[in-house]
Short mmCIF file of C-alpha atoms in Angstrom, two decimals:
data_model
loop_
_atom_site.label_atom_id
_atom_site.label_comp_id
_atom_site.label_asym_id
_atom_site.label_seq_id
_atom_site.Cartn_x
_atom_site.Cartn_y
_atom_site.Cartn_z
CA MET A 1 -10.19 87.09 -13.24
CA VAL A 2 -8.22 89.84 -14.41
CA LEU A 3 -4.90 88.79 -13.38
CA PRO A 4 -2.50 86.43 -16.08
CA LEU A 5 -2.28 83.42 -14.34
CA VAL A 6 1.40 81.09 -14.59
CA THR A 7 1.06 77.37 -14.46
CA VAL A 8 3.64 75.14 -14.18
CA GLY A 9 4.27 72.77 -16.30
CA GLY A 10 2.11 73.48 -19.05
CA GLY A 11 -1.64 72.95 -19.55
CA ASP A 12 -4.50 75.02 -18.91
CA ALA A 13 -4.41 77.22 -15.80
CA MET A 14 -7.07 77.98 -13.53
CA HIS A 15 -7.90 80.36 -10.83
CA ASP A 16 -7.58 78.85 -7.49
CA TRP A 17 -9.97 79.73 -6.49
CA TYR A 18 -12.52 80.16 -8.47
CA CYS A 19 -12.81 76.99 -9.95
CA PRO A 20 -14.02 75.80 -5.76
CA PHE A 21 -16.38 78.22 -5.11
CA SER A 22 -18.29 78.17 -8.38
CA LYS A 23 -18.90 73.76 -8.18
CA LEU A 24 -19.79 74.08 -4.78
CA GLY A 25 -22.20 77.63 -6.11
CA LEU A 26 -20.28 79.51 -2.86
CA LEU A 27 -19.35 82.13 -5.60
CA ARG A 28 -21.52 84.99 -4.79
CA PHE A 29 -20.10 84.56 -0.41
CA ASP A 30 -17.23 85.06 -1.92
CA LYS A 31 -16.59 88.73 0.30
CA ALA A 32 -17.76 87.18 3.08
CA ILE A 33 -15.73 83.75 2.93
CA ALA A 34 -12.59 85.99 2.76
CA THR A 35 -13.55 88.41 5.35
CA LEU A 36 -14.27 85.32 7.56
CA VAL A 37 -11.18 84.05 7.12
CA CYS A 38 -9.40 87.05 7.97
CA ILE A 39 -10.91 87.44 10.87
CA ASN A 40 -10.69 84.18 12.32
CA ALA A 41 -6.68 84.72 11.00
CA PHE A 42 -6.08 88.04 13.21
CA LEU A 43 -7.95 85.81 15.70
CA VAL A 44 -5.40 82.76 16.25
CA MET A 45 -2.47 85.09 15.17
CA TRP A 46 -3.78 87.28 18.59
CA ALA A 47 -4.42 83.55 20.46
CA PHE A 48 -0.67 82.90 19.40
CA ILE A 49 0.43 86.17 20.92
CA ALA A 50 -1.39 85.80 24.14
CA LEU A 51 0.11 82.08 24.84
CA GLY A 52 3.60 82.66 23.77
CA VAL A 53 3.37 85.64 26.20
CA TRP A 54 1.64 83.33 28.70
CA MET A 55 4.25 81.12 27.98
CA VAL A 56 6.74 83.61 28.97
CA TRP A 57 5.24 84.99 31.74
CA ILE A 58 5.24 81.39 33.70
CA MET A 59 8.77 80.56 32.98
CA HIS A 60 10.03 83.95 34.11
CA THR A 61 7.73 83.34 37.49
CA SER A 62 8.55 79.74 38.46
CA ARG A 63 12.52 81.48 37.22
CA GLY A 64 12.99 80.79 41.42
CA SER A 65 11.49 78.14 41.58
#
């Protein structure tokens, strides 16, 4: 909540995650949620890298067919 906020079109600027987390009562879990999102993003990234490598391998091995 220290960062200066900029809003488009005027009006009161609000922090992006502060408002929904506070309304849902999840503000005390903000770091845990951020950690879960970070871990999920890491796993999804490596899953798609593995999928890409697998697809390249399949294309390479079926090239002679």
